[in-house]
XYZ file of C-alpha atoms in Angstrom:
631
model
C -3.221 10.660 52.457
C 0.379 12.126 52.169
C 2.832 11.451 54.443
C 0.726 8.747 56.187
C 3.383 6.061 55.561
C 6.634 7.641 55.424
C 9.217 4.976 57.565
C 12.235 6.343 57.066
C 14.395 9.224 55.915
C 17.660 8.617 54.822
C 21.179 9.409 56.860
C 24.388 8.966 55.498
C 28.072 9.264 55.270
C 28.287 10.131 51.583
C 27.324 13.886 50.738
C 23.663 14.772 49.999
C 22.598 16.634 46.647
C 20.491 19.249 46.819
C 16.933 17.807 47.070
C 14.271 17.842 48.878
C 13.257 14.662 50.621
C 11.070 13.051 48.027
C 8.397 10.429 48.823
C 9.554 7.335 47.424
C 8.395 3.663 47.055
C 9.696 0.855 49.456
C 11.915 -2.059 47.935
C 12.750 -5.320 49.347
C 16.020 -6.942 48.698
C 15.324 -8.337 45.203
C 16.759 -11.236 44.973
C 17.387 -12.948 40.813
C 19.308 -15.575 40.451
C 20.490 -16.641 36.851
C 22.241 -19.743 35.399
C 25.518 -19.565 33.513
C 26.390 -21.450 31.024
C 28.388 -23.564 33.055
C 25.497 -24.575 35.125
C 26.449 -22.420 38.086
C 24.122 -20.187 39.496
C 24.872 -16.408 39.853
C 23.139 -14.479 42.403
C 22.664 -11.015 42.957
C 20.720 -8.618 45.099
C 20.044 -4.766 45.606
C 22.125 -2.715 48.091
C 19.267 0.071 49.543
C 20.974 3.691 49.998
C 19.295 3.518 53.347
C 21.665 0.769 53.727
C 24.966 1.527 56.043
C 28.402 1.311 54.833
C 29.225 -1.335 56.844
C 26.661 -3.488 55.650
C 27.666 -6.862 54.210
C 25.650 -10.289 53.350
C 24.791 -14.161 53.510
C 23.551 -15.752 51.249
C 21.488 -18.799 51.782
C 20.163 -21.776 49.613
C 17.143 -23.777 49.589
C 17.773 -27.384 48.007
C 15.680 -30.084 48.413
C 13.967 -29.049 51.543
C 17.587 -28.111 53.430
C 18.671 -24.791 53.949
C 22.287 -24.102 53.207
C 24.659 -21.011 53.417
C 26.475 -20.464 50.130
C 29.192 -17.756 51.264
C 32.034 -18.876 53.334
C 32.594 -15.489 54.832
C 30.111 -12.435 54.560
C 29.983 -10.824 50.885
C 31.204 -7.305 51.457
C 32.687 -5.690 48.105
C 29.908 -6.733 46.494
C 25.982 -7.547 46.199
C 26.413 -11.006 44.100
C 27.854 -15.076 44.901
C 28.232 -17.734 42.265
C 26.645 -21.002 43.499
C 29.330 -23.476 42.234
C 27.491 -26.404 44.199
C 24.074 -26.126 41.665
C 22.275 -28.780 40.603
C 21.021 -28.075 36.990
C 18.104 -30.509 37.790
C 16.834 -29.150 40.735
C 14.991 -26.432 41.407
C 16.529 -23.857 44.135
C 15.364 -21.177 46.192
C 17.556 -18.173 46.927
C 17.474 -15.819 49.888
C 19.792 -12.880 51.818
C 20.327 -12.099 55.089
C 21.953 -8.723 55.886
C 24.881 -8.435 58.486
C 24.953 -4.866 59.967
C 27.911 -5.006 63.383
C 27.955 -8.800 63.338
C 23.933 -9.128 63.627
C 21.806 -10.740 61.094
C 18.915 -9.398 59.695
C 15.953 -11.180 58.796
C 15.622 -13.430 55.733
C 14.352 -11.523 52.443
C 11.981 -12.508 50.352
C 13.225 -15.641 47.892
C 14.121 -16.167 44.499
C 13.530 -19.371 42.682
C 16.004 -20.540 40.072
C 14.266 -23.378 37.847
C 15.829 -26.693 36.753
C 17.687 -26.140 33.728
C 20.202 -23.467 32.362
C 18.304 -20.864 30.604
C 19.812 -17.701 30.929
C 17.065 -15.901 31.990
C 13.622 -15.573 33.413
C 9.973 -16.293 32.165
C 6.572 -14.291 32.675
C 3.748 -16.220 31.045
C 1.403 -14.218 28.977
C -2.129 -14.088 28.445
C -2.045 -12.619 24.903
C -5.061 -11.699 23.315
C -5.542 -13.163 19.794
C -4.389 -10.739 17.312
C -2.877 -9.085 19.627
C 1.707 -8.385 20.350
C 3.232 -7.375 23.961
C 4.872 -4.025 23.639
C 6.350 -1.530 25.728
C 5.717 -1.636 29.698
C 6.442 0.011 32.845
C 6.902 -1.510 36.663
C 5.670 -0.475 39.765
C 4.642 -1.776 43.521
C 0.771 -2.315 42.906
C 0.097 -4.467 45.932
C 2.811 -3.026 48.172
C 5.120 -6.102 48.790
C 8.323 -4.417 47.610
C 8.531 -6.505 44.403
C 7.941 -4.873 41.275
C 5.027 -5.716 38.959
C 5.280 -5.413 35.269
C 2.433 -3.282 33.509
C 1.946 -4.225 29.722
C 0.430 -2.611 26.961
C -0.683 -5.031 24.410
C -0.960 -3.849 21.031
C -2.842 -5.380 18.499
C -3.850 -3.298 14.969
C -1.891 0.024 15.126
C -1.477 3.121 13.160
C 0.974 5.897 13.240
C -0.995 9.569 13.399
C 0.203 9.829 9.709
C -1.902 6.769 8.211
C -5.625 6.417 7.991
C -6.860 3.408 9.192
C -9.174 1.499 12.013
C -6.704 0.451 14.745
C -7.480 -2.112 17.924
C -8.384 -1.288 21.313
C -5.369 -0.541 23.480
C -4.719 -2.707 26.411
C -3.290 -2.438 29.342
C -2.366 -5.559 31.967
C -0.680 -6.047 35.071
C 1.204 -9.229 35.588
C 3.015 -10.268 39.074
C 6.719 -11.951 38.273
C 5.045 -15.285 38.108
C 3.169 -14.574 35.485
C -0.208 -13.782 37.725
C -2.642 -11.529 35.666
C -3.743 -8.794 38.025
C -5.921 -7.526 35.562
C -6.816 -5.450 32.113
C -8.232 -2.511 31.133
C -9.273 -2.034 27.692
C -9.469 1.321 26.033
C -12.004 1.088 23.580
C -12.809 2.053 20.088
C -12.461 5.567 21.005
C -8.963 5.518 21.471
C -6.762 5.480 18.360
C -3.657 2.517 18.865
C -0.439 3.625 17.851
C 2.987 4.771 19.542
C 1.836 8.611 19.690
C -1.798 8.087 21.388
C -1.373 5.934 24.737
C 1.173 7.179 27.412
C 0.359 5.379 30.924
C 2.528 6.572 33.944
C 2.870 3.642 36.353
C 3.573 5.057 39.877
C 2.776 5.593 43.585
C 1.234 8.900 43.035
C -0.686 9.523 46.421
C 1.814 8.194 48.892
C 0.069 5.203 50.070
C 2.860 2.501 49.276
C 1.526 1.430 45.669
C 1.285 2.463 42.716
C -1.064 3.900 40.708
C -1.668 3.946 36.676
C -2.679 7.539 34.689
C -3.538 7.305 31.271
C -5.993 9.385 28.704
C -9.514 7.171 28.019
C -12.392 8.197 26.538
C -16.741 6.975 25.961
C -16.254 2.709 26.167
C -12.868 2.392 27.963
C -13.380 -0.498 30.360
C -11.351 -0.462 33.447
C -10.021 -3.757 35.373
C -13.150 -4.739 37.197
C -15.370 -4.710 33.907
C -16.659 -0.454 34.558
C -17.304 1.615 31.607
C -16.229 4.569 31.432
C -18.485 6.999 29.398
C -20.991 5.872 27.441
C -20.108 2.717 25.448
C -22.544 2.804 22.735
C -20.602 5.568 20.897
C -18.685 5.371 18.540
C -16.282 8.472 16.956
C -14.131 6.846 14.116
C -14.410 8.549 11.189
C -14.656 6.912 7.774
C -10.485 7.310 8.155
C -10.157 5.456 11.672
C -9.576 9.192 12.744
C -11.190 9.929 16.174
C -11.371 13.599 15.913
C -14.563 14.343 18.316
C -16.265 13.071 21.730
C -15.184 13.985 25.164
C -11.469 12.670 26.112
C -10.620 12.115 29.861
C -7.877 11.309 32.403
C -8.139 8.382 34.559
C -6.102 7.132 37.508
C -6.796 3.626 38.119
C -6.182 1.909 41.074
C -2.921 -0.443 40.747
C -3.948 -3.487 42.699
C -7.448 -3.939 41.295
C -7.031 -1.858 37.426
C -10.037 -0.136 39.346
C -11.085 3.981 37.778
C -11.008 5.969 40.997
C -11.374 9.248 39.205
C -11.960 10.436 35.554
C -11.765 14.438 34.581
C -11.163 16.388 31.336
C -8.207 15.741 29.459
C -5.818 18.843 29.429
C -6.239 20.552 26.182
C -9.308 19.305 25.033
C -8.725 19.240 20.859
C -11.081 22.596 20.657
C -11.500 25.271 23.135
C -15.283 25.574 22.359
C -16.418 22.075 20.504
C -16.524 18.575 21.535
C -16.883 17.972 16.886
C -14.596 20.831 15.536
C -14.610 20.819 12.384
C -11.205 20.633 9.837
C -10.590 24.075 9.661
C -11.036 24.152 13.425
C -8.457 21.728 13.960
C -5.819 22.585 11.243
C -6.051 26.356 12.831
C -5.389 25.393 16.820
C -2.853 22.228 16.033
C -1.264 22.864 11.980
C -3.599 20.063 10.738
C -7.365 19.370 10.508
C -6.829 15.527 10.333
C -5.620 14.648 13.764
C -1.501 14.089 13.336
C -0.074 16.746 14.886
C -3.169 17.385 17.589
C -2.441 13.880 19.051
C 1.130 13.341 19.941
C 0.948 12.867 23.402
C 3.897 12.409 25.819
C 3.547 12.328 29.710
C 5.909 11.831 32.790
C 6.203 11.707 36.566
C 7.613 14.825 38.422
C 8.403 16.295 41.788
C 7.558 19.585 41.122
C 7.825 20.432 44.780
C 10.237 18.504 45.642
C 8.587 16.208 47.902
C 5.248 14.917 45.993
C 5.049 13.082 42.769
C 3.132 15.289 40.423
C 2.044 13.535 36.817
C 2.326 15.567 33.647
C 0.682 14.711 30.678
C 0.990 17.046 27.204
C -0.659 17.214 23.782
C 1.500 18.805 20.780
C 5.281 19.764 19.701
C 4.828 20.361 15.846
C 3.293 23.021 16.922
C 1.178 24.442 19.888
C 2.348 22.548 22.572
C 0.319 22.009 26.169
C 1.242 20.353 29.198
C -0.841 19.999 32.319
C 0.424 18.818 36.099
C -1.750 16.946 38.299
C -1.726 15.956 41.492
C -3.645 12.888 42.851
C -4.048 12.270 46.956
C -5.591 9.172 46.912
C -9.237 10.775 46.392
C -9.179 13.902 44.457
C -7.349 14.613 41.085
C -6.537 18.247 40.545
C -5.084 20.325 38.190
C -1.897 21.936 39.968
C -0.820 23.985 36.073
C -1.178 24.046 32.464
C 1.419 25.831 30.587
C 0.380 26.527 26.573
C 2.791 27.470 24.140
C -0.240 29.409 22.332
C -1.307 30.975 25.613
C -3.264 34.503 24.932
C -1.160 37.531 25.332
C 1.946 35.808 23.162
C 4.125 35.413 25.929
C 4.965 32.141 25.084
C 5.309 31.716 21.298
C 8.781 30.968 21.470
C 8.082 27.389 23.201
C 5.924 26.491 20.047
C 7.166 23.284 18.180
C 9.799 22.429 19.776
C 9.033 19.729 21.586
C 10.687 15.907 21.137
C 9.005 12.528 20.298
C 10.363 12.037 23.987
C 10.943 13.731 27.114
C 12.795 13.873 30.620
C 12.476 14.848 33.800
C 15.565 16.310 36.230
C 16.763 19.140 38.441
C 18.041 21.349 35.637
C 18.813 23.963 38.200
C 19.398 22.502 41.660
C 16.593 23.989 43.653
C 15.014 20.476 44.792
C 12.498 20.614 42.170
C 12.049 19.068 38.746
C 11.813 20.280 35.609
C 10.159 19.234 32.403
C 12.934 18.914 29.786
C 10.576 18.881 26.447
C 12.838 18.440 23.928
C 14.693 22.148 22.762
C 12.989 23.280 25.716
C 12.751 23.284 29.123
C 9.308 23.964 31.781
C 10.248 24.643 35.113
C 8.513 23.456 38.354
C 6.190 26.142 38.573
C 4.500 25.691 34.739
C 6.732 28.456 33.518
C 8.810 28.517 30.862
C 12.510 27.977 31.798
C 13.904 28.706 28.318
C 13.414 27.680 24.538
C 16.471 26.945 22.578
C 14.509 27.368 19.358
C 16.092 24.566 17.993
C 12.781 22.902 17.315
C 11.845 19.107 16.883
C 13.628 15.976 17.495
C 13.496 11.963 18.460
C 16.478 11.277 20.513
C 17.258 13.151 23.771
C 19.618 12.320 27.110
C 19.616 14.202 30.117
C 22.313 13.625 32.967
C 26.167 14.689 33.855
C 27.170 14.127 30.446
C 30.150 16.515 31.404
C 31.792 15.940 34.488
C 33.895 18.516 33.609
C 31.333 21.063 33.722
C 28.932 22.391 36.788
C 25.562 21.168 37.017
C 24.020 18.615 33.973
C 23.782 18.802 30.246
C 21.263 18.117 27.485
C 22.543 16.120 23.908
C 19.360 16.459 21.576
C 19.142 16.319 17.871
C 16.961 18.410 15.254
C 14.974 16.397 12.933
C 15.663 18.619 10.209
C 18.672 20.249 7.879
C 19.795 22.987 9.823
C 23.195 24.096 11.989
C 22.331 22.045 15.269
C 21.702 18.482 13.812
C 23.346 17.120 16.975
C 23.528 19.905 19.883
C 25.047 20.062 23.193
C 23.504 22.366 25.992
C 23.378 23.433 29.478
C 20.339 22.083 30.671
C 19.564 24.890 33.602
C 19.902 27.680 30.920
C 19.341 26.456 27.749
C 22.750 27.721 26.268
C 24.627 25.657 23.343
C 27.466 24.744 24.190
C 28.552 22.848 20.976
C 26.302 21.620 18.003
C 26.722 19.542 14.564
C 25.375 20.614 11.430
C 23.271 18.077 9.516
C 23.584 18.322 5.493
C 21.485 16.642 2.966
C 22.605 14.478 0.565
C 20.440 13.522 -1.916
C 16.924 11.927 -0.565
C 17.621 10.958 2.789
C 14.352 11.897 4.725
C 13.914 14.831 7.165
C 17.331 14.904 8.981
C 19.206 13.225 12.069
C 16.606 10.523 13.662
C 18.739 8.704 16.211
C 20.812 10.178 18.642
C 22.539 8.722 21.443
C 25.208 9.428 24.480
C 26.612 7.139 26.670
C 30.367 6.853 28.534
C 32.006 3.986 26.300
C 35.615 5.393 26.004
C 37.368 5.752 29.069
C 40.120 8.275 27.064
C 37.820 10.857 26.994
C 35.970 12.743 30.179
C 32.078 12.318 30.416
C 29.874 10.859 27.621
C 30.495 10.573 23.693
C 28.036 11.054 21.249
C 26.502 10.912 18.011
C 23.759 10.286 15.795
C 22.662 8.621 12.833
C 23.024 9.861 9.335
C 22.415 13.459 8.151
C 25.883 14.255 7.503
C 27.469 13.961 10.990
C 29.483 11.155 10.779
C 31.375 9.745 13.677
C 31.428 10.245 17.172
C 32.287 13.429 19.247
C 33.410 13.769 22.884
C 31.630 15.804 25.521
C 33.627 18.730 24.090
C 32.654 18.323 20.341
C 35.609 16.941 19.235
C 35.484 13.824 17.008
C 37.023 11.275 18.573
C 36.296 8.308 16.147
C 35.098 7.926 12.549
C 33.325 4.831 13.028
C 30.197 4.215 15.923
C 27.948 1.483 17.149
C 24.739 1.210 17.156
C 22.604 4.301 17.693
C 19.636 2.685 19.612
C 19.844 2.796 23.549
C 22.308 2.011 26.329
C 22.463 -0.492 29.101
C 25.038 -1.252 32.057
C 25.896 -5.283 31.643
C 29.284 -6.009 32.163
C 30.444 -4.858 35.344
C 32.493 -1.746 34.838
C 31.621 1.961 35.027
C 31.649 2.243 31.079
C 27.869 1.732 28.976
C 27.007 -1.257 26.700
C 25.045 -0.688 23.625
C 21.357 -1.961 23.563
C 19.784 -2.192 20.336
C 17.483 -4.605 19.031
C 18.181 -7.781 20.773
C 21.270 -7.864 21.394
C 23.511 -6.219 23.713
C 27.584 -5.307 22.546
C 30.643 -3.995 24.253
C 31.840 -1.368 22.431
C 35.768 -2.134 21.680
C 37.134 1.810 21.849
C 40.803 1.087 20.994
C 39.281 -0.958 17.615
C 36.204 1.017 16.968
C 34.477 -2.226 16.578
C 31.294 -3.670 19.001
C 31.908 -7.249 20.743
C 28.886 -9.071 21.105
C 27.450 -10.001 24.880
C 24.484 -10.885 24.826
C 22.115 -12.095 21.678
C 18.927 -12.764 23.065
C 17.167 -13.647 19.537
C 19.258 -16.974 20.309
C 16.480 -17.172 22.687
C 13.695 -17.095 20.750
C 13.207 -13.017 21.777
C 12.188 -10.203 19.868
C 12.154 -6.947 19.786
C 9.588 -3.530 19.544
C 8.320 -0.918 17.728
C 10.166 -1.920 13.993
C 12.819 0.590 12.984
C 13.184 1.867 16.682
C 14.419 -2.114 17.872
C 13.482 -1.613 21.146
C 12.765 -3.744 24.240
C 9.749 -4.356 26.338
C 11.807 -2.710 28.641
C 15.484 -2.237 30.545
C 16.233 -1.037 33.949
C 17.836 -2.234 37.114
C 14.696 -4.226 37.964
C 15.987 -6.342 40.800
C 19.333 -8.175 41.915
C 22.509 -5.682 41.773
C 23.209 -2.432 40.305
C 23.248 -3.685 36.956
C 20.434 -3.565 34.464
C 18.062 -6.229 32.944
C 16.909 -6.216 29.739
C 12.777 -7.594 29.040
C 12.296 -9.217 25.749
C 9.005 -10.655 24.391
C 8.993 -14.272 22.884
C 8.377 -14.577 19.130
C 5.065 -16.551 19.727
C 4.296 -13.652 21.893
C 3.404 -16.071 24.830
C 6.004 -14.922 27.397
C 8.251 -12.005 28.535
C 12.000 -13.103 28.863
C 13.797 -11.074 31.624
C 17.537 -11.391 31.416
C 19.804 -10.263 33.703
C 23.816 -10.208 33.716
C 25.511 -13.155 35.105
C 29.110 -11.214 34.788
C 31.333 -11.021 38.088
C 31.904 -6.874 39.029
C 34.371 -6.011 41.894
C 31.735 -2.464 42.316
C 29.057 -2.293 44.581
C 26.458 0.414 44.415
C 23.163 1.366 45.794
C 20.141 0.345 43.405
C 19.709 2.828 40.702
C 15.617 2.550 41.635
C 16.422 4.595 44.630
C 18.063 7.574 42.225
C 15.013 9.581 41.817
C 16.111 11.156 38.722
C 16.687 7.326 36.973
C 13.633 6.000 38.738
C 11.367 8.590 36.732
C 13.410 7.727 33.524
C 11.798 4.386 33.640
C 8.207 5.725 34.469
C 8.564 7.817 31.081
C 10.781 5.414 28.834
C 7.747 3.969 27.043
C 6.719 7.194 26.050
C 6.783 7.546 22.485
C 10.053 6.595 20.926
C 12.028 5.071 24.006
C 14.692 6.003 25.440
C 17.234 4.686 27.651
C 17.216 5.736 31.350
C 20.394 7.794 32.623
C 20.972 8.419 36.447
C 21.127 11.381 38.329
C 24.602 11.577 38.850
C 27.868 11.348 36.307
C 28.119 7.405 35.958
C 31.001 6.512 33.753
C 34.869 6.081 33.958
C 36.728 8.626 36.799
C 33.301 9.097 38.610
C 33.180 9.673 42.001
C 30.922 7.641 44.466
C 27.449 9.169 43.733
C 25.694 10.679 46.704
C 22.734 8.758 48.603
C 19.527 10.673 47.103
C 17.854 12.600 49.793
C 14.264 10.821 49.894
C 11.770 9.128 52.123
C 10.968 5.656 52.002
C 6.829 5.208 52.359
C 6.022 1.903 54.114
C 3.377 0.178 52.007
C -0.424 -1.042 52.824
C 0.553 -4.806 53.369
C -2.253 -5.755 51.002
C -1.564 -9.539 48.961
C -3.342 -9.834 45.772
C -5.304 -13.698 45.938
């Protein structure tokens, strides 16, 4: 039940923002450690903002059976120690102790750095034949306060464009040691391919672990071996096309992979046929052959402020649907639908202009999240907030982007040849504030696909910009000016090296982007590694976010032979200490929803970047977990 667990609510020094106190999950200390390439071990660790001020930290060793302290005097600046004293060929175990007015804390839980000096750490796999790790998500499924890392294996895959028979999708759960929890297979009756499955990982009903949501249909299997549906049919058509049958919603149970409850999905493809025919289709969703009638995105939301609500939508070519549900640990149920194509016309103006992406945030400071879907934006209630009518696009970043300005700001691009290529826009009304015009030249496909903005130039206030192609060349300041002919990459974003400013994430590698040259210095190339990344053109990880150890971000890669996940973390020395971004409600959604689609990198809730000021504790409630150890 709600509420049932909440432990703590969180006092501070800092300023508040204006939230409500949102239920969210418990973390332990989470403790990495990493080897340099000098052999010495660099250890890090999360500061909680439910932590004090005051708050500093030992830090303790484990080496052949004798417990030693590493830190001569109490780490206080910071959350991370180099262990100079190492042994490269010995194994070590890691723990913290906090100090809060001179008294220790109890130990956290350990970290074990292997023999050796890999720069980073493996998950063993067990990958299906035929089959290639993908994107994933984390969450608390057994309520420890360690993450666990949910996978979706992909094996034969088809965009909604091409015809084809695709693989089952499937879905694991791994613990960091590599543990399979379990796997749930979606059947035949649900097409493979970046556009069909979007699973939300999180702890939905408030019991301390997490859940998993996710659209299933006739033969999907969950993780104790129960069908869901009938298994014996079968609804491919002669093109791999699965344009009939019931569809559901599922929420499985995290620990165990476990349906607890199945319903209707949220537009069904037909108001008034489970076969509609071509003509059927092509009139409700622009086609009869099933491309634009399933693009599905989904998210995590606290629509009241308090509760985590899940979303889950169908359509942005054209009509566009999304429905909110609300699961309390026993019943699902449907809290709003808002349709673009509603009866009555109202809301025509939301029609097609949704993203291959989405975010979630507190456009307009009321406690309560918003959907942003692309050019437009949903409010809490299932309203619509506003429509820019600027229509589709793939790329789209939600945060402070101006510091400058009051409130937070949307950079979005329109997949097509038209006066706001690249546009800039309040996010709580939906007003442009500067755009780009894209031009073509020639044949060079549909318009701007790639758009990113991230802080990487401390000369210029907030977050630069720009996209790929299209005829906007360079890169513009969060005032529209260019700044710079020349950009880096145009993939995703990551915080590596220590300071305030972003790193560029694309592929696998991870750069520094030189400002005063215009040129990217290489950090990290984890294909040296034997990695590789996602999703062809888009390059993109398994996943990134600030996972465990400090404030900085880590970066999941799969291995070429597809037999392990490689987690890399930074091993660079920072003099700035901040709370874990995992307890910034508005980042900690951006991971449940960055492998929707065509991922995107996670931004925080406040203005993170050069001249920021010391971002206030999030107002939120920490839910004590169900101590309940998977065997």
């Amino acid at each position: 039940m709600r509420n049932k667990f909440i432990i703590a609510l969180f006092a501070c020094a800092l300023p508040l923002v204006l939230t409500a106190q949102r239920q969210m999950e418990y973390l332990d200390r989470g403790v990495t450690a990493v080897s340099k390439h000098d052999g010495k071990a660099f250890v890090s660790w999360r500061l909680l903002a439910s932590d004090p001020d005051a708050i500093s930290f030992n830090v303790y060793a484990v080496k052949k059976g004798k417990t030693i302290k590493v830190n001569k005097a109490p780490v206080v600046k910071t959350t991370w120690i180099e262990d100079a004293g190492r042994d490269t060929t010995e194994t070590v175990n890691y723990f913290v102790k906090a100090l809060v007015k001179g008294k220790e804390s109890a130990a956290s839980g350990s970290c074990t750095l292997r023999a050796g000096t890999l720069p980073y750490q493996s998950l063993p796999l067990l990958t299906p034949a035929g089959y290639t790790p993908n994107d994933a998500s984390v969450g608390d499924l057994d309520g420890d306060g360690e993450y666990e890392i949910i996978l979706h294996q992909t094996g034969r895959a088809k965009d909604n464009s091409q015809a084809g028979i695709t693989d089952p999708p499937l879905i694991q759960a791994y613990k960091m040691d590599g543990t399979l929890m379990w796997t749930i297979n979606l059947g035949k009756n649900i097409r493979e391919g970046a556009h069909y499955t979007q699973f939300m990982v999180y702890d939905l009903d408030g019991d301390g672990r997490a859940e998993i949501a996710m659209k299933t249909a006739d033969g999907s299997t969950d993780g104790k071996g129960k069908v869901i549906g009938d298994s014996s049919k079968d609804y491919r058509n002669e093109r791999g096309y699965i344009l009939s049958g019931p569809e559901f919603l599922t929420i499985f149970d995290g620990l165990t992979g476990a349906a607890l409850a199945t319903t209707d999905y949220l537009p069904a493809r037909h108001p008034s046929s489970l076969s509609p025919t071509t003509e059927e289709l092509k009139e409700v969703w622009g086609d009869g052959y099933g491309n634009r009638m399933d693009r599905f995105l989904a998210c995590v939301a606290y629509l009241d402020g308090v509760h985590p609500t899940l979303v889950m939508s169908r359509g942005y070519y054209t009509r566009t649907v999304l429905s909110a549900w609300n699961w309390n640990g026993s019943k699902l149920s449907n809290a709003w639908t808002f349709d673009s194509d509603a009866p009555g016309g109202d809301n025509r103006a939301y029609r097609g202009q949704g993203n291959h992406n989405l975010s979630v945030a507190d456009v307009d400071g009321d406690g309560r999240d918003e959907i942003v879907f692309g050019a437009m934006t949903i409010d809490d209630n299932g309203k619509g907030l506003y429509s820019t009518g600027l229509g589709h696009g793939d790329a789209l970043h939600v945060t402070d982007l101006d510091p400058e300005r009051p409130g937070m700001e949307v950079f979005d691009i329109q997949e097509r040849f038209d006066d706001a290529g690249a546009n800039f826009r309040d996010a709580k009304t939906g007003a442009v504030i500067w755009k780009k015009a894209s031009v073509k030249a020639g044949d060079d496909g549909e318009g701007p696909g790639r758009g990113l903005a991230l802080d990487i130039d401390p000369r210029y206030p907030g977050y630069e910009c720009w996209v790929a192609g299209a005829g906007i060349s360079g890169m513009f300041d969060a005032k529209g000016n260019l700044i710079s002919e020349k950009t880096p990459s145009v993939n995703m974003g990551i915080y590596w090296d220590g300071d305030v400013l972003s790193e560029i994430l694309n592929g696998t590698t991870i750069d520094k982007w030189d400002y005063q040259n215009s040129a990217a210095v290489n950090l990290l190339k984890a294909s040296q590694f034997g990695c590789a990344s996602n999703n062809g053109t888009k390059s993109n990880p398994v996943l990134s976010a600030d996972l465990f150890g400090d404030w900085r971000e880590e970066v999941i890669y799969r291995s070429i032979d597809n037999k392990e996940l490689r987690i890399f973390t930074t091993s660079i020395p920072t003099d700035l200490r901040f709370y874990t971004f995992m307890n910034d409600p508005h980042y900690r959604l951006s991971i449940a929803w960055q492998n929707v689609a065509y991922n995107q990198p996670p931004h925080t809730g406040f203005f993170m970047g050069e001249g920021m000021k010391p971002p206030a504790r999030p107002s939120v409630t920490i839910i004590q977990p169900k101590r309940i150890a998977q065997k």
